[in-house]
Short mmCIF file of N, CA, C and O in Angstrom, two decimals:
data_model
loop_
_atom_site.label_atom_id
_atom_site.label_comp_id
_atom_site.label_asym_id
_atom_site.label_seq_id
_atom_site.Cartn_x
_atom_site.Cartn_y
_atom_site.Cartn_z
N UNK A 1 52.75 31.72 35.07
CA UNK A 1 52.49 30.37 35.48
C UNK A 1 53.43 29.39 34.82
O UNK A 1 53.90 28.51 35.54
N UNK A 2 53.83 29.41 33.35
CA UNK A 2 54.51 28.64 32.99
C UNK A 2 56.02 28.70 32.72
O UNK A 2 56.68 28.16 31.83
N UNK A 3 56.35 29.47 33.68
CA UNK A 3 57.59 29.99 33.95
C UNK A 3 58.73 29.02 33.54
O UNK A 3 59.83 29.24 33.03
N UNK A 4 58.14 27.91 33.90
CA UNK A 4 59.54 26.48 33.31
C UNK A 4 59.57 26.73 32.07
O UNK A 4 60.69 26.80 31.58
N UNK A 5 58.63 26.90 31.36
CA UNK A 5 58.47 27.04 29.83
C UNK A 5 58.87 27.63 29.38
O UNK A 5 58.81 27.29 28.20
N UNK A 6 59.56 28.83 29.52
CA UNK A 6 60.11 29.69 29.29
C UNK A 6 61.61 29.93 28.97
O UNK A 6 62.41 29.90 29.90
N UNK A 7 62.15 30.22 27.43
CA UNK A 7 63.03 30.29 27.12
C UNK A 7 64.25 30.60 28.14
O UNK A 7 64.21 31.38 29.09
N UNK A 8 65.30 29.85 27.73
CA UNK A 8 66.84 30.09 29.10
C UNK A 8 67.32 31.88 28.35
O UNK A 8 66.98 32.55 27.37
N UNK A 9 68.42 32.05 29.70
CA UNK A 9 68.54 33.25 29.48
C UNK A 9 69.54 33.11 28.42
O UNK A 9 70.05 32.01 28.18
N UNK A 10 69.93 34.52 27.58
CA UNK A 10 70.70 34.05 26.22
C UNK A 10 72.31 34.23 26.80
O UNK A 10 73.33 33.85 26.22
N UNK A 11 72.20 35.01 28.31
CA UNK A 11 73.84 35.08 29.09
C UNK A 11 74.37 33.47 29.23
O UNK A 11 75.45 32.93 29.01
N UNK A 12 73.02 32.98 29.73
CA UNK A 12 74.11 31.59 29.89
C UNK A 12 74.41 30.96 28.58
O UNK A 12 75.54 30.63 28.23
N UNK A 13 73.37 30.82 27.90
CA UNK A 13 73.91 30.13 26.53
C UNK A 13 75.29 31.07 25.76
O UNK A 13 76.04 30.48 24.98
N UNK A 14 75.43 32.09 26.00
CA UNK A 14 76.63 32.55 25.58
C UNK A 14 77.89 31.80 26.24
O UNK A 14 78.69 31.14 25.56
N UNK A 15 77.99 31.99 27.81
CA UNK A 15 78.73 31.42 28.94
C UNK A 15 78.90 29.94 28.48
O UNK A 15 79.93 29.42 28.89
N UNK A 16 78.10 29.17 27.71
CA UNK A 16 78.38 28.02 27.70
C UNK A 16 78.95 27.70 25.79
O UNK A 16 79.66 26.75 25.47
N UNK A 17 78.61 28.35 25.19
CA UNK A 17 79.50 28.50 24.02
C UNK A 17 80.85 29.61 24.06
O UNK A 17 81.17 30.04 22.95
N UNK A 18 81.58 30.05 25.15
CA UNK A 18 82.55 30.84 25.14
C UNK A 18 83.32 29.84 26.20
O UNK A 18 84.55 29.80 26.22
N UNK A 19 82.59 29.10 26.99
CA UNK A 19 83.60 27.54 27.84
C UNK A 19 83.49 26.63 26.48
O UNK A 19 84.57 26.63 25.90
N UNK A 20 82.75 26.06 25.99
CA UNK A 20 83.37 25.33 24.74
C UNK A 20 84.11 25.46 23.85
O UNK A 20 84.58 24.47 23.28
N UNK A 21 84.49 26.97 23.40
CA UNK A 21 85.38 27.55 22.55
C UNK A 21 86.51 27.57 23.18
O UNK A 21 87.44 27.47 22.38
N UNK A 22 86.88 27.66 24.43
CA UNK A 22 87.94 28.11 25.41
C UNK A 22 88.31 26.35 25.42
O UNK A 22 89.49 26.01 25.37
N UNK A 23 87.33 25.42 25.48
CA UNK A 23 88.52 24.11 25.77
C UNK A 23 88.76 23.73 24.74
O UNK A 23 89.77 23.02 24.70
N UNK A 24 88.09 23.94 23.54
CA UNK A 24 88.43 23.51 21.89
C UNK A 24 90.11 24.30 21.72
O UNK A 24 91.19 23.80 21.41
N UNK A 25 89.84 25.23 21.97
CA UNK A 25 91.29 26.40 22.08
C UNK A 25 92.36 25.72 22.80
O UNK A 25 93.39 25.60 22.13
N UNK A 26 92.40 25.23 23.98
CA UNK A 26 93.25 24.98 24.53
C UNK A 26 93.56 23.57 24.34
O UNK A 26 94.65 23.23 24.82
N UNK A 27 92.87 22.64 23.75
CA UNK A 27 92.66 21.46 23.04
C UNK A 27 93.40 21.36 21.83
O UNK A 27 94.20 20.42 21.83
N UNK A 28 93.37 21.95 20.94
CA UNK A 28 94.39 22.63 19.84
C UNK A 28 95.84 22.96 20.04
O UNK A 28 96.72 22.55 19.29
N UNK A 29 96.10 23.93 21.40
CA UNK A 29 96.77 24.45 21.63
C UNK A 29 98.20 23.41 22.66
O UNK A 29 99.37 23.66 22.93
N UNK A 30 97.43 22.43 22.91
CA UNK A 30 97.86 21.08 23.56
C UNK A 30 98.82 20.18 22.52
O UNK A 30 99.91 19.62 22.60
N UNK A 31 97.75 20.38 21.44
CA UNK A 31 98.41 19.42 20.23
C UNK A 31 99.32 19.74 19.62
O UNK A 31 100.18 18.95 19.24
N UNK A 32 99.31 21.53 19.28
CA UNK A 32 100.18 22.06 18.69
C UNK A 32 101.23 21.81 19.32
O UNK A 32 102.25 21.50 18.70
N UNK A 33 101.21 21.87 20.40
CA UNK A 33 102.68 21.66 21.34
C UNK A 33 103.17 20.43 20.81
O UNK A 33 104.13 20.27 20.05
N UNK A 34 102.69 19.90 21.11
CA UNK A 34 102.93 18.07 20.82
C UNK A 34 103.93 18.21 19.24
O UNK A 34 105.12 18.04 18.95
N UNK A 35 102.52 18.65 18.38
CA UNK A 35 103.57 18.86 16.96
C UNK A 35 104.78 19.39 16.69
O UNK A 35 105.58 19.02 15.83
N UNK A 36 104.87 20.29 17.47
CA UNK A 36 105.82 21.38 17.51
C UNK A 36 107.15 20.35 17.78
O UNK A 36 108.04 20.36 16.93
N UNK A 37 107.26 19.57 18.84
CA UNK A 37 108.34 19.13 19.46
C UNK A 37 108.72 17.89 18.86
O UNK A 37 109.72 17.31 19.27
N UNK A 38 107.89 17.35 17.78
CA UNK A 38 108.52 16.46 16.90
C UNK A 38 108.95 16.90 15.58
O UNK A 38 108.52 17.94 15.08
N UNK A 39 109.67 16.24 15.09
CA UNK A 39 110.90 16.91 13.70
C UNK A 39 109.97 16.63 12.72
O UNK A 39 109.02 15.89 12.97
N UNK A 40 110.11 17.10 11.73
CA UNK A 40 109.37 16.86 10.47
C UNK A 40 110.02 15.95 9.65
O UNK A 40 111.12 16.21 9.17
N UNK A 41 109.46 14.94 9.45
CA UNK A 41 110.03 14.06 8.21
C UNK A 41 110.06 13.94 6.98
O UNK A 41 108.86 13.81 6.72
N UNK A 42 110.82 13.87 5.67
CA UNK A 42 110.06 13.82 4.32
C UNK A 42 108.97 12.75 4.24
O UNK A 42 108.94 11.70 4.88
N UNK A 43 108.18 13.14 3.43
CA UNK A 43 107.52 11.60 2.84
C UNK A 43 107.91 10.27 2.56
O UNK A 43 108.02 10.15 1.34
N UNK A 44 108.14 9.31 3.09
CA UNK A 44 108.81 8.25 2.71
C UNK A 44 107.95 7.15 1.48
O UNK A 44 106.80 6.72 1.59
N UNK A 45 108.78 6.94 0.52
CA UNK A 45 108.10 5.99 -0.29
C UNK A 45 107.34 4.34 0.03
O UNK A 45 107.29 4.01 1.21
N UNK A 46 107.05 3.83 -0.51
CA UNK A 46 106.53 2.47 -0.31
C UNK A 46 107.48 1.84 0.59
O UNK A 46 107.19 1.68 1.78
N UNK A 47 108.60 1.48 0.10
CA UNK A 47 109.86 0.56 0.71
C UNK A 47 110.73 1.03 1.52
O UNK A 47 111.63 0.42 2.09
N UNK A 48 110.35 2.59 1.62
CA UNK A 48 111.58 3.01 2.95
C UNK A 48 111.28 3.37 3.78
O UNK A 48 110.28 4.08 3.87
N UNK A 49 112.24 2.91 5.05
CA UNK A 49 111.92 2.79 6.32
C UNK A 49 112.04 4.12 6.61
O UNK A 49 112.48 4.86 5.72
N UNK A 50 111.69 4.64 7.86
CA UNK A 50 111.12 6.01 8.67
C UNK A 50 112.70 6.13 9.00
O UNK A 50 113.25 7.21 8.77
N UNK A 51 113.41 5.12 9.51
CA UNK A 51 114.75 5.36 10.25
C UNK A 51 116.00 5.75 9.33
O UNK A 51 117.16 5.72 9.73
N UNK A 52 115.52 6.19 7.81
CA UNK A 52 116.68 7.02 6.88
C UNK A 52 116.83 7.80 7.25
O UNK A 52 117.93 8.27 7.55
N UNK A 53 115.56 8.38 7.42
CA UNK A 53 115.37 9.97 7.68
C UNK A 53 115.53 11.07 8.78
O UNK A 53 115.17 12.23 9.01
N UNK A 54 116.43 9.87 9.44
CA UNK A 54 116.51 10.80 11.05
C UNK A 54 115.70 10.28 12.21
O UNK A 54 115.65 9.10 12.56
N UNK A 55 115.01 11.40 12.80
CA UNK A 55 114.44 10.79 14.63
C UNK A 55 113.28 9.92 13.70
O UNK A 55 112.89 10.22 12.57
N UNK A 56 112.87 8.80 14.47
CA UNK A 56 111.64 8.12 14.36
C UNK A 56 110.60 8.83 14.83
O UNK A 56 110.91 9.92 15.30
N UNK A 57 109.06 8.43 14.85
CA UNK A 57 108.18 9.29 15.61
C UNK A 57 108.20 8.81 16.91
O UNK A 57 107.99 9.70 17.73
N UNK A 58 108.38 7.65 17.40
CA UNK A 58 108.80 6.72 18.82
C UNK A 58 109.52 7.90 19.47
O UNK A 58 109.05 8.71 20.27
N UNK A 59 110.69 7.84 19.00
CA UNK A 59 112.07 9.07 19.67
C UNK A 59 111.71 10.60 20.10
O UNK A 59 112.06 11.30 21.05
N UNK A 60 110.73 10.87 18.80
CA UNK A 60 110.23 12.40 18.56
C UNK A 60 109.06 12.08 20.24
O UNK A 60 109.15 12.81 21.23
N UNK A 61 108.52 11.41 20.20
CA UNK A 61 107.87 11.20 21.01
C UNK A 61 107.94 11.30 22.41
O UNK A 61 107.25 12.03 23.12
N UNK A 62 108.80 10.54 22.76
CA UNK A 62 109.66 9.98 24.12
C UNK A 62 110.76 11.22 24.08
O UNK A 62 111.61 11.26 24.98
N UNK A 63 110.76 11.98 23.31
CA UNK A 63 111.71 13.42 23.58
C UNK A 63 110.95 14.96 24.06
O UNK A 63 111.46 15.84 24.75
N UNK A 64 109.37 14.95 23.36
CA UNK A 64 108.65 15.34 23.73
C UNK A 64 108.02 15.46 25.78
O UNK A 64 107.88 16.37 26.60
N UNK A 65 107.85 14.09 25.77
CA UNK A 65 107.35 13.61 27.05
C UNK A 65 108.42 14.02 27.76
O UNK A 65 108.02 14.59 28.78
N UNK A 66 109.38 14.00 27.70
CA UNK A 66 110.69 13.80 28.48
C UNK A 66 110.80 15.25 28.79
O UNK A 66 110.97 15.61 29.96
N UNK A 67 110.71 16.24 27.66
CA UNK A 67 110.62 17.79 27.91
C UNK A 67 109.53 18.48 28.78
O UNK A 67 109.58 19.47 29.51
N UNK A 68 108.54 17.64 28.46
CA UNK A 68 107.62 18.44 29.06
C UNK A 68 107.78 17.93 30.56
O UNK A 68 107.78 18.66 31.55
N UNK A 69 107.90 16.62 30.53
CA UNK A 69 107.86 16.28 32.08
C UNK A 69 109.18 17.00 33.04
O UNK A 69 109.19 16.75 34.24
N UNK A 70 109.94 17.64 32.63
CA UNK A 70 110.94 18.18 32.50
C UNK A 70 110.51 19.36 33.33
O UNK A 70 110.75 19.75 34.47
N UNK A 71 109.81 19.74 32.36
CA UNK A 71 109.58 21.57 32.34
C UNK A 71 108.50 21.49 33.23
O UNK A 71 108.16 22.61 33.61
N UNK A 72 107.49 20.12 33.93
CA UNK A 72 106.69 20.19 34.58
C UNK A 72 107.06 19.87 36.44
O UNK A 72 106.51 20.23 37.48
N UNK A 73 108.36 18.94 36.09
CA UNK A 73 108.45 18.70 37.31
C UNK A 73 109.75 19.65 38.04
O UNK A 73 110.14 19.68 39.21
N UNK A 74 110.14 20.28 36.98
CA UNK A 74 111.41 20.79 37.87
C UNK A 74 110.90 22.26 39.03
O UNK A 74 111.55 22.67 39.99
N UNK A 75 109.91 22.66 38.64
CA UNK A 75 109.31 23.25 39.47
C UNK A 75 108.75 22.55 41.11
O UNK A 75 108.77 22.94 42.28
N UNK A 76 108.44 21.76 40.64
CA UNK A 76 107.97 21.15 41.97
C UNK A 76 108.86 20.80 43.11
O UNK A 76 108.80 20.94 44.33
N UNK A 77 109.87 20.19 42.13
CA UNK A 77 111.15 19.73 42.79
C UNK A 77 111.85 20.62 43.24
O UNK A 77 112.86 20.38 43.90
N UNK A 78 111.51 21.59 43.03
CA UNK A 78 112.81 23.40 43.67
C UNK A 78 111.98 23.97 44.33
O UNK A 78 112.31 24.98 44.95
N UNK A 79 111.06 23.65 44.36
CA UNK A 79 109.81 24.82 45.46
C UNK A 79 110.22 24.52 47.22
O UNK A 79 110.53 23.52 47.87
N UNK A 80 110.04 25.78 47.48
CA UNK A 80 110.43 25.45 49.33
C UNK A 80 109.24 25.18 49.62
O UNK A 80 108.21 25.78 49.28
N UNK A 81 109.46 23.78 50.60
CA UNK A 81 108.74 23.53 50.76
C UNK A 81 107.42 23.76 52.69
O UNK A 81 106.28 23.48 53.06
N UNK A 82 108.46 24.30 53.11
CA UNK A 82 107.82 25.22 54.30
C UNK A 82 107.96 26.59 54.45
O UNK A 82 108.97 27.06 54.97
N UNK A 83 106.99 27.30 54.01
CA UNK A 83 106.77 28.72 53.83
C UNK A 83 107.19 29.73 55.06
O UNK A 83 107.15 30.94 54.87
N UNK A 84 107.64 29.11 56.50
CA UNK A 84 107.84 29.59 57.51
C UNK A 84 109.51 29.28 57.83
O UNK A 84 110.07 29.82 58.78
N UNK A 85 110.17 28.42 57.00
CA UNK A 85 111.68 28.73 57.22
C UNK A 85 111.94 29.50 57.54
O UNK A 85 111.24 30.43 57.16
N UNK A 86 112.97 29.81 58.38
CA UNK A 86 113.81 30.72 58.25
C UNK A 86 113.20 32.17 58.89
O UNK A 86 113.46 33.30 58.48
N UNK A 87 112.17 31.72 60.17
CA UNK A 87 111.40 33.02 60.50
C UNK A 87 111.03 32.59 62.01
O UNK A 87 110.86 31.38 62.20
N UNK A 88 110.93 33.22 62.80
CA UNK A 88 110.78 32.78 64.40
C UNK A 88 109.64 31.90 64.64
O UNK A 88 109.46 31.06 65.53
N UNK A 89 109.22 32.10 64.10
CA UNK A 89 107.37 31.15 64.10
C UNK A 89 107.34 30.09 63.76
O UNK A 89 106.23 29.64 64.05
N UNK A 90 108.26 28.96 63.02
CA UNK A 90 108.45 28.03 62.41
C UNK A 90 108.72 26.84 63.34
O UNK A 90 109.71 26.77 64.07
N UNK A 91 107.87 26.01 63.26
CA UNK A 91 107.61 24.44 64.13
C UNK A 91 108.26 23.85 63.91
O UNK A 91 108.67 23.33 64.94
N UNK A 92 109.01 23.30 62.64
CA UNK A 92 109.93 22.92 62.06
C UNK A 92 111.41 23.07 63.17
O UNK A 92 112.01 22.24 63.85
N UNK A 93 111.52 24.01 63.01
CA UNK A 93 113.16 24.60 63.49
C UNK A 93 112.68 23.95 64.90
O UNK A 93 113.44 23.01 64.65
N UNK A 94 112.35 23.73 65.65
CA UNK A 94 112.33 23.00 67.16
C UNK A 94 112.48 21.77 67.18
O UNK A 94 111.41 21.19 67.02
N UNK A 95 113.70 20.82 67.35
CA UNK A 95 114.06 20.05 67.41
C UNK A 95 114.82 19.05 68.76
O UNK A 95 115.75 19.43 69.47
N UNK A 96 114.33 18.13 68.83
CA UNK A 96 113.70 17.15 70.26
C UNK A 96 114.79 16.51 70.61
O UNK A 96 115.08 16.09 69.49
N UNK A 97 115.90 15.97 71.51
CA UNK A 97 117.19 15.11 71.52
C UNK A 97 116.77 14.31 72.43
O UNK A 97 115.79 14.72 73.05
N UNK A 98 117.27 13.14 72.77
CA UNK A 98 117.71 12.49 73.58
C UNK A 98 119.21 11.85 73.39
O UNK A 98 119.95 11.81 72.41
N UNK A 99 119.35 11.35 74.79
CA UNK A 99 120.75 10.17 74.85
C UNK A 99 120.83 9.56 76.24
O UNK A 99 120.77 10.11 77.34
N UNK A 100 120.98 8.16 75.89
CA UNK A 100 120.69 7.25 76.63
C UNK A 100 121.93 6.96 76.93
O UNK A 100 122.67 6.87 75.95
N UNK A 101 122.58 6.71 78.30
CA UNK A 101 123.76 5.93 78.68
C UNK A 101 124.68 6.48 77.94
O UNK A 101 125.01 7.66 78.05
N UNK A 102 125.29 5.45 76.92
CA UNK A 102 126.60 5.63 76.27
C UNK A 102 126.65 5.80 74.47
O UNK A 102 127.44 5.96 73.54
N UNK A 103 125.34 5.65 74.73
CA UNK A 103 124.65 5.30 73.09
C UNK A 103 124.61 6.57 72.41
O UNK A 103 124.65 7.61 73.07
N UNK A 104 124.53 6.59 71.06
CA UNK A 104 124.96 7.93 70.27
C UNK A 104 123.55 9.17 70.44
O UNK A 104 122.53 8.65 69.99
N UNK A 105 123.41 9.92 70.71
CA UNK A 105 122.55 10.62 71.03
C UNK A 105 121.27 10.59 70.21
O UNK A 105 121.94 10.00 69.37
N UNK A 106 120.02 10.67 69.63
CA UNK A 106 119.20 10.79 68.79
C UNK A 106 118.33 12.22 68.95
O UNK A 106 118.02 12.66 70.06
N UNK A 107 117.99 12.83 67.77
CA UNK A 107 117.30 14.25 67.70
C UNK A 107 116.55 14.05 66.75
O UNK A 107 116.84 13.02 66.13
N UNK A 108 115.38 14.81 66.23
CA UNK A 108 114.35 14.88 65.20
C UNK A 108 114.95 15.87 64.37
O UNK A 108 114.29 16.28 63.42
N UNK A 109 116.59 16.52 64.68
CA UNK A 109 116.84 17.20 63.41
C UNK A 109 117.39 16.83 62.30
O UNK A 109 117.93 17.50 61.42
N UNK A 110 117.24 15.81 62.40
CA UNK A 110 117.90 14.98 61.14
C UNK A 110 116.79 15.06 60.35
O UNK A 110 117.13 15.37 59.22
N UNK A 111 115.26 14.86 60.47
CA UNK A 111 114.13 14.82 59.69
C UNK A 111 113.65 16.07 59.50
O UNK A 111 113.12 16.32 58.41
N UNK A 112 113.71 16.78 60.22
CA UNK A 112 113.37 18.91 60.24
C UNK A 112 114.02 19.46 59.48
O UNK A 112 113.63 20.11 58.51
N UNK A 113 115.40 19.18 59.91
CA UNK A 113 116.55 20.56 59.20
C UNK A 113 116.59 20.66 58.13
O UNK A 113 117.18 21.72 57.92
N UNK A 114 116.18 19.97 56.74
CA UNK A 114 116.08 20.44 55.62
C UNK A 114 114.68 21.25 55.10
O UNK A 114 114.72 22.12 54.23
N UNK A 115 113.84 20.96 55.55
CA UNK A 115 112.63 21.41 55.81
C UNK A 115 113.06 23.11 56.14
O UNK A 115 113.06 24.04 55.33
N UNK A 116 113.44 23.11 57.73
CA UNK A 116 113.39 24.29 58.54
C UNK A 116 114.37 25.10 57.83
O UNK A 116 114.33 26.29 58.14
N UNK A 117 115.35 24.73 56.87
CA UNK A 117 116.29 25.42 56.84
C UNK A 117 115.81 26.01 54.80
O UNK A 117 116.64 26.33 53.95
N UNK A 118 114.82 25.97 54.68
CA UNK A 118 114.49 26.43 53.29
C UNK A 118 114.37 25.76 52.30
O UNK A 118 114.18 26.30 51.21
N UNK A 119 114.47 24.01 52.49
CA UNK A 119 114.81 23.01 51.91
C UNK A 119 113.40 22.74 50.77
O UNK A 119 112.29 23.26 50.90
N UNK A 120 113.79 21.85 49.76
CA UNK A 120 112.64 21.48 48.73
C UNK A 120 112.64 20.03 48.88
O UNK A 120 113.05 19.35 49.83
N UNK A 121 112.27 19.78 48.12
CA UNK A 121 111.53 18.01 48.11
C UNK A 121 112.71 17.72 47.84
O UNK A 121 113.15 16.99 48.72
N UNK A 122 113.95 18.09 46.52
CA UNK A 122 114.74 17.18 46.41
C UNK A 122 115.93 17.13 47.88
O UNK A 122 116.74 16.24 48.12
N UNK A 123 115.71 18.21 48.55
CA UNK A 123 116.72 18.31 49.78
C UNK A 123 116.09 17.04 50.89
O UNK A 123 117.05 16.74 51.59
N UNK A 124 115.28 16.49 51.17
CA UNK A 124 114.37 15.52 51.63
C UNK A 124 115.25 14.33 51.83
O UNK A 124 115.52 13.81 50.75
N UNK A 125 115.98 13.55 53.20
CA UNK A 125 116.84 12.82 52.89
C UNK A 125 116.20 11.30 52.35
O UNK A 125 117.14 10.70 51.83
N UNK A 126 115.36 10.73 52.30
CA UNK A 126 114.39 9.87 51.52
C UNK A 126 114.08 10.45 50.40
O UNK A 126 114.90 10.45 49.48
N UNK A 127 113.31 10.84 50.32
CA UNK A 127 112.19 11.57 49.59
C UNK A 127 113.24 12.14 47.76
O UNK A 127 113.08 11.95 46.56
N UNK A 128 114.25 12.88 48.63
CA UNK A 128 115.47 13.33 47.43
C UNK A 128 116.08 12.73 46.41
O UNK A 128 116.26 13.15 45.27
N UNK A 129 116.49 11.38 47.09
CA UNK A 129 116.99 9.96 46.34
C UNK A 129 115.67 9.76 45.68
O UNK A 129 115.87 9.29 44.56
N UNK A 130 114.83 9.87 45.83
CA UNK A 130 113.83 9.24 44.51
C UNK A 130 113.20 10.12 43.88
O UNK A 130 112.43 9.78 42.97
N UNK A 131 113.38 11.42 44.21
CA UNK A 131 112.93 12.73 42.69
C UNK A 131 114.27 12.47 42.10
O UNK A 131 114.38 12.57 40.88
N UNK A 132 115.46 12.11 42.93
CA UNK A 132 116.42 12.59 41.27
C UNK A 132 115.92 11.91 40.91
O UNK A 132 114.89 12.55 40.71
N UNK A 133 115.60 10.48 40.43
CA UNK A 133 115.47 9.65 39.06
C UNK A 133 114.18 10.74 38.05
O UNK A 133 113.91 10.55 36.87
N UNK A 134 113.64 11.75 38.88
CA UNK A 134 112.77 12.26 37.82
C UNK A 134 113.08 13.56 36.86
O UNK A 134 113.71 14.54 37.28
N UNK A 135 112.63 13.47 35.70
CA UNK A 135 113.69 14.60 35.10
C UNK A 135 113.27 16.21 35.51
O UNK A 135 112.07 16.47 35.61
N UNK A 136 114.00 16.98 35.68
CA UNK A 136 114.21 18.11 35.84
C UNK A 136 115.24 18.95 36.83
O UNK A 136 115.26 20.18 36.79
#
């Protein structure tokens, strides 16, 4: 009858102290990174500035970010981005023309063909011009 009353099972309370250990872990493991990628400084006395000693923590910082965003985006930026390039089945590769009178002809392969042809985000003729400014 008093079944609510009844102690939880001890699987989940395990399950839920082995997810708290696992983000404490990777929580740590976040920071360490962080530490890792800034320089170590001596101790500086009362009156001396941080900037005797080499990188600031500002620099160490903004060198950090810069790496990781680095190492995070250059993947994204090289990935193909239509999985059907380059294969008979691909929607992409079908491309639409017209031409009117005397006027220069217009086609949709100007917006496809990097796409259809195995292309990534930075191959993107918009889209390209504004990942380079991002690092990787």
């Amino acid at each position: 009858m008093a079944r609510h009353a009844a102690s939880k099972s001890p699987r989940r309370s395990l399950l839920k102290a082995g997810l708290t250990v696992t983000a404490v872990g990777a929580a740590l493991a976040a920071g360490s990174g962080a530490a890792q990628a800034a320089p170590a400084a001596p101790l500086a006395g009362v009156g001396d500035a941080l900037d005797e000693f080499g990188t600031s923590p500002g620099q160490a910082l903004t060198g950090a970010v810069t790496h990781s965003a680095t190492g995070g985006l250059a993947p994204a930026k090289n990935m193909r981005l239509d999985p059907l390039a380059g294969t008979e089945v691909d929607p992409l590769s079908n491309t639409v023309g017209t031409q009117v009178a005397d006027f220069k002809p217009v086609s949709t392969g100007a917006a496809t063909d990097p796409l259809a042809k195995g292309g990534s985000l930075k191959d993107l003729p918009v889209a390209g011009k504004v990942t380079s400014v991002l690092p990787g």
